[in-house]
CSV table of C-alpha atoms in Angstrom, one decimal:
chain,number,residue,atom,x,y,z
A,1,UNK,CA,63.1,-53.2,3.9
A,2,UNK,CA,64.8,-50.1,2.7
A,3,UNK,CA,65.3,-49.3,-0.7
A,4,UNK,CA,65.7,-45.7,-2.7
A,5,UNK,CA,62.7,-45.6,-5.0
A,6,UNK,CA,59.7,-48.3,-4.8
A,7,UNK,CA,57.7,-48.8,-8.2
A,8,UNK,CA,54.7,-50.1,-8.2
A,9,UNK,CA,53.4,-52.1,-10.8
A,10,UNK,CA,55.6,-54.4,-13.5
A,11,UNK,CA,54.0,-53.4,-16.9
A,12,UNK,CA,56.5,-52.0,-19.8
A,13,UNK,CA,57.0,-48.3,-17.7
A,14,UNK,CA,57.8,-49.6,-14.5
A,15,UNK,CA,60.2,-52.8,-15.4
A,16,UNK,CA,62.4,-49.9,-18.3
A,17,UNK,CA,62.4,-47.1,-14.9
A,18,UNK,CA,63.8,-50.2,-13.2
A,19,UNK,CA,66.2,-51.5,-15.2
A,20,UNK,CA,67.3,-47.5,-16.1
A,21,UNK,CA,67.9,-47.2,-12.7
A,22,UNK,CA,69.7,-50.4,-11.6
A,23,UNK,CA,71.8,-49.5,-14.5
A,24,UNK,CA,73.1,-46.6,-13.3
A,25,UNK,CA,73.5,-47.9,-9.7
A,26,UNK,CA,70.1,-46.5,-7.9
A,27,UNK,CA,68.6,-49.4,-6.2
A,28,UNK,CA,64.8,-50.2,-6.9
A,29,UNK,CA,62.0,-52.7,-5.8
A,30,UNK,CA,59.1,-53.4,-8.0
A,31,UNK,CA,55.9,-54.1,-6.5
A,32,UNK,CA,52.6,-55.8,-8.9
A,33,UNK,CA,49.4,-57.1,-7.3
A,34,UNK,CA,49.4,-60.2,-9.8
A,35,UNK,CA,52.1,-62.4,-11.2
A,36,UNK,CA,54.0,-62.6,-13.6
A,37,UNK,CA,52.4,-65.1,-16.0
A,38,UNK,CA,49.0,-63.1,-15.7
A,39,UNK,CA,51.2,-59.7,-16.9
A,40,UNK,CA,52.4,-61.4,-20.2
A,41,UNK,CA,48.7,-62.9,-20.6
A,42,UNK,CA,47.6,-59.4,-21.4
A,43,UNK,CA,47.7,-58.8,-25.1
A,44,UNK,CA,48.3,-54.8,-26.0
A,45,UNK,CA,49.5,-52.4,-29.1
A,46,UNK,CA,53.1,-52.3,-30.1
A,47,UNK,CA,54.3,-49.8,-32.3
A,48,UNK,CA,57.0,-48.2,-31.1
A,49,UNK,CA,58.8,-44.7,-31.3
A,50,UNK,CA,62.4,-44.2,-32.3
A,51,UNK,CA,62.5,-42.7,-28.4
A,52,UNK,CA,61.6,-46.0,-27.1
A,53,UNK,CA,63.5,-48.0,-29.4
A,54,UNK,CA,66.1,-45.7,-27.8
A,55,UNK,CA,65.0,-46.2,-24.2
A,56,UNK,CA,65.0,-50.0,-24.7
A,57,UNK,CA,68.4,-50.1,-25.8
A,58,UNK,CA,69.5,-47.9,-23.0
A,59,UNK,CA,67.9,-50.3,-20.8
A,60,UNK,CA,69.8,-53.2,-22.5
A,61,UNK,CA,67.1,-54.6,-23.3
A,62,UNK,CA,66.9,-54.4,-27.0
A,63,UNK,CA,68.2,-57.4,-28.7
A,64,UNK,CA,65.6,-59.4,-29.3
A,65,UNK,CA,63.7,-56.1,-30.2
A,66,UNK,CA,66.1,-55.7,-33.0
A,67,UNK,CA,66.0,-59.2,-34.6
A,68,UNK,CA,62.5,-59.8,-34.5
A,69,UNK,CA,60.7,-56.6,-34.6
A,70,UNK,CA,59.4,-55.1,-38.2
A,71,UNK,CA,60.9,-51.5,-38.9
A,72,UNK,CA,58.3,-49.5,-40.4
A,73,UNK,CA,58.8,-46.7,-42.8
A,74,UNK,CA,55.5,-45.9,-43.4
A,75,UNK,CA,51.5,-46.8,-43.1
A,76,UNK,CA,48.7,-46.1,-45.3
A,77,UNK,CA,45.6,-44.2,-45.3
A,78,UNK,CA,42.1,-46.4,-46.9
A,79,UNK,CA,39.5,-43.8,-47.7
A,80,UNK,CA,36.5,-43.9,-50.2
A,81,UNK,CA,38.4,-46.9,-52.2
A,82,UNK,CA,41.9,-45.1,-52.4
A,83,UNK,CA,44.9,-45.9,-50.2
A,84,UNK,CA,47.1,-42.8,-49.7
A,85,UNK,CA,50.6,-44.0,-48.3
A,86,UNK,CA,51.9,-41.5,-45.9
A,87,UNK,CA,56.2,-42.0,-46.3
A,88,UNK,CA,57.1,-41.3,-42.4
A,89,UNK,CA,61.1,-42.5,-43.5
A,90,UNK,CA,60.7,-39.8,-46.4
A,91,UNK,CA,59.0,-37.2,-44.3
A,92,UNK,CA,60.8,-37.2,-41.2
A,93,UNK,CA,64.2,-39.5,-41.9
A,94,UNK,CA,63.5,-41.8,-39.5
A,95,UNK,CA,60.7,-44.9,-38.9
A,96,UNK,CA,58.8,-46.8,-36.4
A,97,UNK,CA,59.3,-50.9,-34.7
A,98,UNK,CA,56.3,-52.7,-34.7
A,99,UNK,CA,56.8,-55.0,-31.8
A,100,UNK,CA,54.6,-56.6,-29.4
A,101,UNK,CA,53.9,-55.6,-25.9
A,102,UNK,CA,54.1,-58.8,-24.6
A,103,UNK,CA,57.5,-59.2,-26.0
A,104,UNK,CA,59.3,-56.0,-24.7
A,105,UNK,CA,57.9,-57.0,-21.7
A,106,UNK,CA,58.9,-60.5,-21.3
A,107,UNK,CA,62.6,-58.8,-22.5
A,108,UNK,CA,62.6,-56.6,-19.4
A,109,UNK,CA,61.4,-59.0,-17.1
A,110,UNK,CA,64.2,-61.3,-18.0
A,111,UNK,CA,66.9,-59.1,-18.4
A,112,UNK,CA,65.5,-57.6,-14.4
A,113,UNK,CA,65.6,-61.2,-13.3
A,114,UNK,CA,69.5,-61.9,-15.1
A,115,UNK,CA,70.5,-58.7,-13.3
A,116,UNK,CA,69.4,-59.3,-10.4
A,117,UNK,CA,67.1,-56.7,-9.8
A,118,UNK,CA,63.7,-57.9,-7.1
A,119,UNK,CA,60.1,-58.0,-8.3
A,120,UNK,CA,57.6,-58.8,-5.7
A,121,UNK,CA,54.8,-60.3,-7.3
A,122,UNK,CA,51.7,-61.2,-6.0
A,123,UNK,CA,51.8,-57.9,-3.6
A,124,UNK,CA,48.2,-57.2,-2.1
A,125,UNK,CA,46.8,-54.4,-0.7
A,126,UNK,CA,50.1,-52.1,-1.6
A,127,UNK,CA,49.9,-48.5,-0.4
A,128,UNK,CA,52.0,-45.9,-0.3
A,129,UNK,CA,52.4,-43.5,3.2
A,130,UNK,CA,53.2,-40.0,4.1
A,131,UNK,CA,55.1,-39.2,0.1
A,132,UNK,CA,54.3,-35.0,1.0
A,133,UNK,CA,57.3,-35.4,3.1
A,134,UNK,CA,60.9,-36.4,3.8
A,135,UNK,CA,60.4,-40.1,4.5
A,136,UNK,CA,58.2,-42.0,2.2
A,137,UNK,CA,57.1,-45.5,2.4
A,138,UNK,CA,55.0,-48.3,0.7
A,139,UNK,CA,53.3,-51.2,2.7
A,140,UNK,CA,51.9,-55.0,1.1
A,141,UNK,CA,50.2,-57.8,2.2
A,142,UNK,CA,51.8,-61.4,1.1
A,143,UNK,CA,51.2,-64.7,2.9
A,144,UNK,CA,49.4,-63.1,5.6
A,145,UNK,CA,52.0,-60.8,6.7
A,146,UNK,CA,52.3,-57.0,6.1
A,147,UNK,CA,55.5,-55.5,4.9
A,148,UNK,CA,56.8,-52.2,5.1
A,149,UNK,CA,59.6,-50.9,2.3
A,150,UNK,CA,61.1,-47.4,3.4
A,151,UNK,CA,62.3,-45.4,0.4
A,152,UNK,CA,63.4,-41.9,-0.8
A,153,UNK,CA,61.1,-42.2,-4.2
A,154,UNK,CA,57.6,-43.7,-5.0
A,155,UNK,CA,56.9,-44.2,-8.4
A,156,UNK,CA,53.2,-45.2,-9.9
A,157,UNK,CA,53.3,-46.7,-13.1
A,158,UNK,CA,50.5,-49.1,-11.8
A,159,UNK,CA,48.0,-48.1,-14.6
A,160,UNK,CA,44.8,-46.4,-14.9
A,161,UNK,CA,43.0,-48.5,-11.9
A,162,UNK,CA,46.1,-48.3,-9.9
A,163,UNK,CA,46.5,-47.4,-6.5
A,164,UNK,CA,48.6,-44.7,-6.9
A,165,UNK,CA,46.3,-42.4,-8.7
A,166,UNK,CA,43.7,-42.8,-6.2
A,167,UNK,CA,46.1,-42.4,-3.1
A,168,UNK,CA,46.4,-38.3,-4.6
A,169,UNK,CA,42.7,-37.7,-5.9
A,170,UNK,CA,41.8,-35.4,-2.4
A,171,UNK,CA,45.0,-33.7,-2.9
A,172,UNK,CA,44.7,-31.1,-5.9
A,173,UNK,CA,44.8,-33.8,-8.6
A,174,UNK,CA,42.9,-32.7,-11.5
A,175,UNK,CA,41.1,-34.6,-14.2
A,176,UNK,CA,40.2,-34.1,-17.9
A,177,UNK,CA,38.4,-37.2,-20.3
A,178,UNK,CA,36.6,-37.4,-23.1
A,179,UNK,CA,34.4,-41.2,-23.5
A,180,UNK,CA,34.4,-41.9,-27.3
A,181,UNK,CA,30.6,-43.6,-28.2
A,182,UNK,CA,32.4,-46.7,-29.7
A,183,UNK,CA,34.9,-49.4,-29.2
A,184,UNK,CA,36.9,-51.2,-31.2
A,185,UNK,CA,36.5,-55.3,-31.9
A,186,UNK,CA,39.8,-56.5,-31.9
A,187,UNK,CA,41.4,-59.9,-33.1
A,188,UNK,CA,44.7,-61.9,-33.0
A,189,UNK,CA,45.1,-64.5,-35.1
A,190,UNK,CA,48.3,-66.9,-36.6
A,191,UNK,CA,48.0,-65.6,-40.2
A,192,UNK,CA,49.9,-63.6,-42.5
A,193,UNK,CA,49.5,-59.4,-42.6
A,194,UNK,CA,47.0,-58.6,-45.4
A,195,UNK,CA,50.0,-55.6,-45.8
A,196,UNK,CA,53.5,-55.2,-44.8
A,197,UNK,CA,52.2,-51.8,-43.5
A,198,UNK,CA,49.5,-50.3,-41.2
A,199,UNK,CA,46.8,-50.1,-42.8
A,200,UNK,CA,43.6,-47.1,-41.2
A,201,UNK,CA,40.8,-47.1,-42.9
A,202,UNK,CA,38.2,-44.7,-43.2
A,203,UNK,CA,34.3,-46.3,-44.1
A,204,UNK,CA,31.6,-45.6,-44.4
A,205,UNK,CA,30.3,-48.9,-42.2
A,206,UNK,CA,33.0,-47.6,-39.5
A,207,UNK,CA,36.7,-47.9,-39.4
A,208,UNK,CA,38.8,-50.6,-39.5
A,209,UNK,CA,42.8,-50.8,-38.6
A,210,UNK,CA,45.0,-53.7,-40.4
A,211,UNK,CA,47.9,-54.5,-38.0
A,212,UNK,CA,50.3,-57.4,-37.6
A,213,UNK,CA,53.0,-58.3,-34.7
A,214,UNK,CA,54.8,-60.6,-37.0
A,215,UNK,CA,54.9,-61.8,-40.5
A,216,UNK,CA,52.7,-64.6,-39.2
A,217,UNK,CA,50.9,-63.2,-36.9
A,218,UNK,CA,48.2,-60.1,-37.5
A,219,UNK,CA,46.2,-58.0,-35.3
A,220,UNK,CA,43.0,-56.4,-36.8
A,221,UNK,CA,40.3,-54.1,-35.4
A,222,UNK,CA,36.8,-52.9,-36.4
A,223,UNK,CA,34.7,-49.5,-34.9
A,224,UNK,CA,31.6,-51.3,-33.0
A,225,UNK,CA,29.0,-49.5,-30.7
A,226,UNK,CA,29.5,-49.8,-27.1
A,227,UNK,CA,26.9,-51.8,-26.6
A,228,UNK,CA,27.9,-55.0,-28.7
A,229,UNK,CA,29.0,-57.9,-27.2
A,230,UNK,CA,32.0,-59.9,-28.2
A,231,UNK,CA,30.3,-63.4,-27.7
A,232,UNK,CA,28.2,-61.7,-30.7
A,233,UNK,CA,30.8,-62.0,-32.9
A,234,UNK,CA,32.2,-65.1,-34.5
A,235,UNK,CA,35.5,-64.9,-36.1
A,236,UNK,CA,33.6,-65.4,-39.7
A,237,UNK,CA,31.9,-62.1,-38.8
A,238,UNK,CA,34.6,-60.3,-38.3
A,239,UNK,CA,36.5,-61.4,-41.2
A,240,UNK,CA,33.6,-60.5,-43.0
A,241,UNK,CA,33.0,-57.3,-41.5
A,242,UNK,CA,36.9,-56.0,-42.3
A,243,UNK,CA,36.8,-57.5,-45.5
A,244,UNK,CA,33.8,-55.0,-46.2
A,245,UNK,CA,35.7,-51.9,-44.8
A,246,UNK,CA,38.8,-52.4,-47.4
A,247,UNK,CA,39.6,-51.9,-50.6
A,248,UNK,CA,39.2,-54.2,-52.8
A,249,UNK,CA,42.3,-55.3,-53.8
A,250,UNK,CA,43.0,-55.7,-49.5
A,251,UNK,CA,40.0,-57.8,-48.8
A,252,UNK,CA,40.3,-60.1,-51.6
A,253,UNK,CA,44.0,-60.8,-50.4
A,254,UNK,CA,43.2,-61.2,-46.9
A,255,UNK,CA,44.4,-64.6,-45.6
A,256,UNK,CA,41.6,-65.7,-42.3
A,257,UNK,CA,41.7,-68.1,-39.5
A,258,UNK,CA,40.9,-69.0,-35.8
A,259,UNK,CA,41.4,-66.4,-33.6
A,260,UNK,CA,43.8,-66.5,-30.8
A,261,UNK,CA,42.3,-63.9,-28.7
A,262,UNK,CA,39.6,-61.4,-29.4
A,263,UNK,CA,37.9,-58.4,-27.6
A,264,UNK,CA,36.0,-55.1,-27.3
A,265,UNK,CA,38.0,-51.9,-26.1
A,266,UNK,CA,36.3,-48.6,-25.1
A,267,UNK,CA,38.0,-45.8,-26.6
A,268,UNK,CA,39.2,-42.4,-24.2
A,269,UNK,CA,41.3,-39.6,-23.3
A,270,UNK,CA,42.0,-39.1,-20.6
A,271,UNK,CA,45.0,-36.7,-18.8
A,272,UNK,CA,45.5,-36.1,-15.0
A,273,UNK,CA,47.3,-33.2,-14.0
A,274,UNK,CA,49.7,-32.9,-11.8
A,275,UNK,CA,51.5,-35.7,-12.4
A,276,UNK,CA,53.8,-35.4,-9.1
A,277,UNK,CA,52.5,-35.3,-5.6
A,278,UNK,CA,55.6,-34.8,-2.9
A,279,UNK,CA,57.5,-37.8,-3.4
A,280,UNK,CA,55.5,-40.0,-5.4
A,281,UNK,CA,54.9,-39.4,-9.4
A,282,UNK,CA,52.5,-40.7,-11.5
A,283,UNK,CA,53.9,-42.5,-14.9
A,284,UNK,CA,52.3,-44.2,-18.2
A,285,UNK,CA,48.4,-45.1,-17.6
A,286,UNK,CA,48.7,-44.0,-14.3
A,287,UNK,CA,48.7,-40.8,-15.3
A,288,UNK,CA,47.2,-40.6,-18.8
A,289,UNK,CA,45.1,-42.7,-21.8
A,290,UNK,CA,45.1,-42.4,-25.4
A,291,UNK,CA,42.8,-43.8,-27.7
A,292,UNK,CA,44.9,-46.4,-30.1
A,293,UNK,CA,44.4,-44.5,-33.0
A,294,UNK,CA,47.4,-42.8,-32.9
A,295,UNK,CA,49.7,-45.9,-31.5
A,296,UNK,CA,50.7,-43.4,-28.5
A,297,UNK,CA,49.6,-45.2,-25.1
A,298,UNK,CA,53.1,-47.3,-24.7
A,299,UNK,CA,55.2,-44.5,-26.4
A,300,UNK,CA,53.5,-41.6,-23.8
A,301,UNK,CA,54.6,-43.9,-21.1
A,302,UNK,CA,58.3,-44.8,-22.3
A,303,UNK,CA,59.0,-40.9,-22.5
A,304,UNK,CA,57.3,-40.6,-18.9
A,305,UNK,CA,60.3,-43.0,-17.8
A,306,UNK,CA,62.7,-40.9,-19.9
A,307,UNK,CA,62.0,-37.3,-17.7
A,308,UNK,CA,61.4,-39.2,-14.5
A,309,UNK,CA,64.9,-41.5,-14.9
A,310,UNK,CA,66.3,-38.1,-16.1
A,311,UNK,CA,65.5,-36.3,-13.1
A,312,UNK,CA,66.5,-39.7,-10.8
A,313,UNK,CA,69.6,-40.1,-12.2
A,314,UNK,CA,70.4,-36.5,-11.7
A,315,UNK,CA,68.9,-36.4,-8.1
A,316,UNK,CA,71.6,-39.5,-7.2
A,317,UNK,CA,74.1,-38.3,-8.6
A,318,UNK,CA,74.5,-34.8,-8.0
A,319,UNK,CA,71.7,-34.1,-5.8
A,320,UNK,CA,70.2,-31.7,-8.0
A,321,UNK,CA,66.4,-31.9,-7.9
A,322,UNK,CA,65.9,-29.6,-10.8
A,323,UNK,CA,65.1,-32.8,-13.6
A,324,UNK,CA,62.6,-33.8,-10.6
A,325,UNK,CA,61.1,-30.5,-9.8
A,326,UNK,CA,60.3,-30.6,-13.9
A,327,UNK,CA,58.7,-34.0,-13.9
A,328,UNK,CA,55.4,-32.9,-14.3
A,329,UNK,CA,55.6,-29.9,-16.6
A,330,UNK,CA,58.2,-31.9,-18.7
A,331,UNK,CA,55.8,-35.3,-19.4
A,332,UNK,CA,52.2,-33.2,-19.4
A,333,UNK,CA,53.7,-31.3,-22.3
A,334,UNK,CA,54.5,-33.8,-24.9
A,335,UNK,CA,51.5,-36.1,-23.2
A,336,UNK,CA,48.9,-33.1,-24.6
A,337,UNK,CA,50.7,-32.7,-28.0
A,338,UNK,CA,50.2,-36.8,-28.1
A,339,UNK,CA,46.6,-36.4,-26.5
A,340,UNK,CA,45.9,-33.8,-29.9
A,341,UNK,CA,47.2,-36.0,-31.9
A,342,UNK,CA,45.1,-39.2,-31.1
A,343,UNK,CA,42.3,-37.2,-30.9
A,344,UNK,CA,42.8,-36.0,-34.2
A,345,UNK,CA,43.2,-39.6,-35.5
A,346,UNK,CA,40.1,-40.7,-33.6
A,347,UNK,CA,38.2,-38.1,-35.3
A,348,UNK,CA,39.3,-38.1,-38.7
A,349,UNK,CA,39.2,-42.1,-38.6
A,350,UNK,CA,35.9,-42.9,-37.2
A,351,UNK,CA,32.2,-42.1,-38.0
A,352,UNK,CA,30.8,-40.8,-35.2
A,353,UNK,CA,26.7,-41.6,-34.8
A,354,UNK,CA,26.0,-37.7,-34.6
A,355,UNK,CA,27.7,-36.5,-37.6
A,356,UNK,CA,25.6,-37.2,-40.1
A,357,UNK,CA,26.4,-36.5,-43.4
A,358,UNK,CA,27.9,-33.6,-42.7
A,359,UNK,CA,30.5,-34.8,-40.7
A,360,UNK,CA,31.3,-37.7,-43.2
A,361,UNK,CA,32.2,-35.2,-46.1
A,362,UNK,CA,34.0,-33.1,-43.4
A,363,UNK,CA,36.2,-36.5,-42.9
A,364,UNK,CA,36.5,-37.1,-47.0
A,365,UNK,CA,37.7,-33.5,-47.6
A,366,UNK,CA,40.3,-33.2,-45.0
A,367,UNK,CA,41.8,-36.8,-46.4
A,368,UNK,CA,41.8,-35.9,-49.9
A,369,UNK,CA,44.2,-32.4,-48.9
A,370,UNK,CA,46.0,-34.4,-46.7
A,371,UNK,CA,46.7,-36.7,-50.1
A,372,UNK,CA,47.8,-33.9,-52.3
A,373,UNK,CA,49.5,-31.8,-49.3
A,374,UNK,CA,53.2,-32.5,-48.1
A,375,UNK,CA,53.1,-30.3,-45.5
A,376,UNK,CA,50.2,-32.3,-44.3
A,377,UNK,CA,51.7,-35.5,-44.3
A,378,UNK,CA,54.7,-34.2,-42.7
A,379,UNK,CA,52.7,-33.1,-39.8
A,380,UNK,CA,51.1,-36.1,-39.7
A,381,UNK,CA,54.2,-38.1,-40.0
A,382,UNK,CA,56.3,-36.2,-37.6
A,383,UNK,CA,53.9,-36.9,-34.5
A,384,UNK,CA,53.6,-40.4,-35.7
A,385,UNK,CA,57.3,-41.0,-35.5
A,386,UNK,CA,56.7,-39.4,-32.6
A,387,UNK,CA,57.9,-35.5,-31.1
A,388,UNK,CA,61.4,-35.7,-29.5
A,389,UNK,CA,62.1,-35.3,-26.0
């Protein structure tokens, strides 16, 4: 098969490159290891950017997005009783979509499959050949054959295990992470939001983060050690446990229930630099983790799309490489401003086992000047919202 750029993997970053660049004529082939029922299985944040929101559209892909999705104009802050609400519409004149991954995923896939554009699920073994020069290609294994797919482009937006990542790690990549010593013990469940915003709360038990993905259905997550075990927790302990870690007027409205799905995330940054190698370019996951504190991970990897597409689009049509030859420098830039950001939240957010007392007034003083300053908020606002591109 020939084909001018190969993406591998069919998560949210590579199915929006995709449909970008069917769009505007390139022709693509997505490759994933797994199918497509296992992909929408996976349950993930979804708060999105007003870049995104943007992409999504672009994509044609944002219909649904728009009727169903909540627009945010702000979330609050739950620290020593108080809840400081921090007025991102006021502060920056523009707002967030809270809508779930799954969703925008099962939009792009449908949209890829009404346009005609070719997933190859089920693809074992992919690997991509000789991208440091003029004629790249990936191969897969399917039914017990191996298939070759020539190409100009490769593009990895197959996540942090992915085999793109590793296909470049003896050729100059570099590596920077930081392991947080907790996770965070999340649950889904079919009830009402305890609030129509976010809710990030500051405790001294640990934090806790109210979310929802619709006005029936809420996500909700408490700080736990590493080394607890979800089969630990029943879902009356963790209703419990939240309940403790809000205010009081919050906990005592809290509506419970069964949980749909529930589980323990590690929390890490984590940034690879560079982010193109020859002819292949690493994109979303594959190239960078946030923790969740700052809703950045999906965000990071939409404006990944938006520089690589960019520079694609460019390439094609005018066979400029410039937008190409920027890639890396382009993404790494706002992915460290986003990395700051999430680390900022992670630490301001979360008691850390270390910190002692110290460390908890620290935390109490820097969110009681962030409630009387305006120039804090905005800060704080603005790379919610998220930084342009």
């Amino acid at each position: 098969m020939r084909t001018q750029v190969v993406i591998v993997g069919s998560g949210p970053s590579g199915l929006l490159l995709g449909q970008l660049l069917a769009n505007a004529g390139i022709d693509n082939i997505i490759l994933d290891r797994v199918d497509r029922d296992y992909i929408l299985g996976r349950i993930r944040a979804g708060v999105l950017e007003v870049g995104a929101v943007d992409l999504l559209d672009r994509a044609g892909c944002g219909e649904r997005m728009h009727e169903e999705g909540l627009v945010h104009d702000g979330f609050e802050l739950s620290f020593l009783g108080r809840r400081q609400r921090i007025d991102l519409k006021g502060l920056t004149g523009t707002s967030v979509m809270v809508y779930g991954q799954t969703e925008l995923t099962r939009d792009l896939m449908d949209h890829r499959a009404a346009t005609g554009g070719r997933t190859i699920y089920n693809a074992a073994n992919v690997t991509p050949h000789d991208f440091d020069g003029a004629s790249p290609h990936v191969t897969y294994e399917q039914d017990g054959d191996t298939h070759r797919i020539d190409c100009d482009y490769i593009a990895g937006c197959d996540g942090f295990h992915g085999v793109c990542r590793a296909s470049v790690e003896d050729k100059g990549l570099r590596t920077y992470e930081k392991v947080y010593p907790f996770g965070w013990l999340g649950l889904l469940a079919d009830v009402p939001p305890v609030h129509h915003e976010l809710v990030y709360a500051n405790h001294a038990r640990g934090f806790a983060l109210c979310s929802q993905r619709s006005h029936t259905r809420s996500r909700y997550y408490v700080q736990v050690p590493l080394t607890d075990k979800v089969e630990a927790w029943s879902d009356d302990a963790f209703w419990d446990e939240i309940r403790r870690r809000l205010p009081q007027d919050l906990a005592e409205a809290m509506v419970t229930g069964p949980s749909i799905e529930k589980s323990i995330a590690p929390l890490r940054s984590f940034v690879a630099e560079p982010l193109r190698f020859g002819r292949l370019f690493l994109v979303g996951d594959a190239g960078h983790i946030v923790p969740p504190t700052g809703a950045k991970g999906l965000n990071l990897a939409a404006s990944d799309v938006h520089y690589l597409f960019e520079g694609l689009r460019e390439y094609y049509a005018d066979r400029k490489a410039a937008g190409l030859d920027a890639y890396s420098a382009r993404a790494l830039s706002r992915i460290w401003k986003a990395e700051r950001f999430s680390w900022s939240m992670t630490m301001l957010l979360h008691r850390f086992p270390d910190d002692g007392d110290f460390g908890s007034r620290v935390q109490e003083a820097e969110l009681d000047y962030l409630s009387s300053s305006r120039a804090a908020q905005t800060a704080m606002a603005e790379n919610y919202v998220g930084l342009p591109y």
